[in-house]
C-alpha cells in the first residue's frame, strides 16, 4: 500500500512533490531521505516535505521508513549542467548524512541527505504526577562543510519536535556557543558555509544540549530531525562552476539524558522513563562504524524510489 502520493497534479503546470514528513510517523520509528538534482531555491525545515525544494522531472529521490532497525537512502542526478548526490542512514538516536553538488552559478543545485526519528516517552516520579517537568539531553554533532566558487553553499539544520511541533528555546538550551545562523526562537542548531569566489571549509565537533517540556505521567512524542544540504546561495549570470559538499556521516548521535527537572527546575533523581520503542534513552546510543552506516539499511520498510 502506498502511504502517500508522490506526485499530485493540481493543474496542467503545477506539480506538488511529497517526500516523507514527521506527520507520516506515529508511536516510534523514523525515515531516511536522499534528494539530488536541480533546486528551486526555496527552503524548508527538517521534518517537512523537502522534495518540493527540487524541480519536477529534474531530480532523483529515494527514501525508506523504519520502526525497529534503520533505514537508508541514496540519490544521484547528473545532466549536461548539474551533478548532485546524497546519502542518508537513520536509526533511533542516530543520523548519518552526506550530500554534494557541482554546477554553474546560473541555477540552483541541490543535494540533500535528511531524516529523523520519533519515540513516545512517559516520565514518572513519585509525588510529581501531573506536574510540569523538563527533560535535558545532549546530541553529539560531528561533520564537515565545504563550498567553492561564487555561489557554493552547504548547511545542516538539526531540529527538535514535541508532539510534532517545534519546541521554543529556554534558558537551558545550548547550541554549544556557536553563533545562531538563522533567526528563530525554536530549539534548532544550524551550521553552514557559503563561498564568494573563495574556498570555504568548516569542521563541526560539538555537543549540543536540548530540552523538552513535559507533564509527569503523561506520554509525549519526542522527535529529532536533520537536513544536510549541499546547495547554492544564489542564482546569477556570473560565469564559472561552484561546488558544495557536506559530510555528517560521522555523525549526529544521541548522547544520553543529562537530567530530568521538577517544576522548580531542580534535578530529580528518582525518575523512570518508559519508551514506546523500548529504547533506554538515559544512555548514549552506540554508534556503528562509518562504513556500516553507509551500507546498512536492509531493514528499511516501505521504500519508494522515484527516478526523475
mmCIF file with all atom_site columns, C-alpha atoms in Angstrom, residues 128-135 212-217 260-265:
data_model
loop_
_atom_site.group_PDB
_atom_site.id
_atom_site.type_symbol
_atom_site.label_atom_id
_atom_site.label_alt_id
_atom_site.label_comp_id
_atom_site.label_asym_id
_atom_site.label_entity_id
_atom_site.label_seq_id
_atom_site.pdbx_PDB_ins_code
_atom_site.Cartn_x
_atom_site.Cartn_y
_atom_site.Cartn_z
_atom_site.occupancy
_atom_site.B_iso_or_equiv
_atom_site.pdbx_formal_charge
_atom_site.auth_seq_id
_atom_site.auth_comp_id
_atom_site.auth_asym_id
_atom_site.auth_atom_id
_atom_site.pdbx_PDB_model_num
ATOM 1  C CA . UNK A 1 128 ? 5.132  14.582 40.720 1.00 0.00 ? 128 UNK A CA 1
ATOM 2  C CA . UNK A 1 129 ? 2.342  13.093 38.578 1.00 0.00 ? 129 UNK A CA 1
ATOM 3  C CA . UNK A 1 130 ? 0.507  15.854 36.729 1.00 0.00 ? 130 UNK A CA 1
ATOM 4  C CA . UNK A 1 131 ? 3.177  18.496 37.328 1.00 0.00 ? 131 UNK A CA 1
ATOM 5  C CA . UNK A 1 132 ? 5.431  20.144 34.743 1.00 0.00 ? 132 UNK A CA 1
ATOM 6  C CA . UNK A 1 133 ? 8.976  18.984 34.124 1.00 0.00 ? 133 UNK A CA 1
ATOM 7  C CA . UNK A 1 134 ? 11.790 19.327 31.621 1.00 0.00 ? 134 UNK A CA 1
ATOM 8  C CA . UNK A 1 135 ? 13.925 16.636 30.030 1.00 0.00 ? 135 UNK A CA 1
ATOM 9  C CA . UNK A 1 212 ? 11.787 19.408 26.093 1.00 0.00 ? 212 UNK A CA 1
ATOM 10 C CA . UNK A 1 213 ? 8.916  20.288 28.467 1.00 0.00 ? 213 UNK A CA 1
ATOM 11 C CA . UNK A 1 214 ? 6.574  17.510 29.585 1.00 0.00 ? 214 UNK A CA 1
ATOM 12 C CA . UNK A 1 215 ? 3.994  16.583 32.204 1.00 0.00 ? 215 UNK A CA 1
ATOM 13 C CA . UNK A 1 216 ? 4.915  13.814 34.643 1.00 0.00 ? 216 UNK A CA 1
ATOM 14 C CA . UNK A 1 217 ? 2.883  10.694 33.945 1.00 0.00 ? 217 UNK A CA 1
ATOM 15 C CA . UNK A 1 260 ? 15.183 15.443 34.482 1.00 0.00 ? 260 UNK A CA 1
ATOM 16 C CA . UNK A 1 261 ? 13.890 18.597 36.182 1.00 0.00 ? 261 UNK A CA 1
ATOM 17 C CA . UNK A 1 262 ? 10.932 19.200 38.507 1.00 0.00 ? 262 UNK A CA 1
ATOM 18 C CA . UNK A 1 263 ? 8.544  22.201 38.297 1.00 0.00 ? 263 UNK A CA 1
ATOM 19 C CA . UNK A 1 264 ? 11.058 24.446 40.112 1.00 0.00 ? 264 UNK A CA 1
ATOM 20 C CA . UNK A 1 265 ? 13.934 23.459 37.813 1.00 0.00 ? 265 UNK A CA 1
#
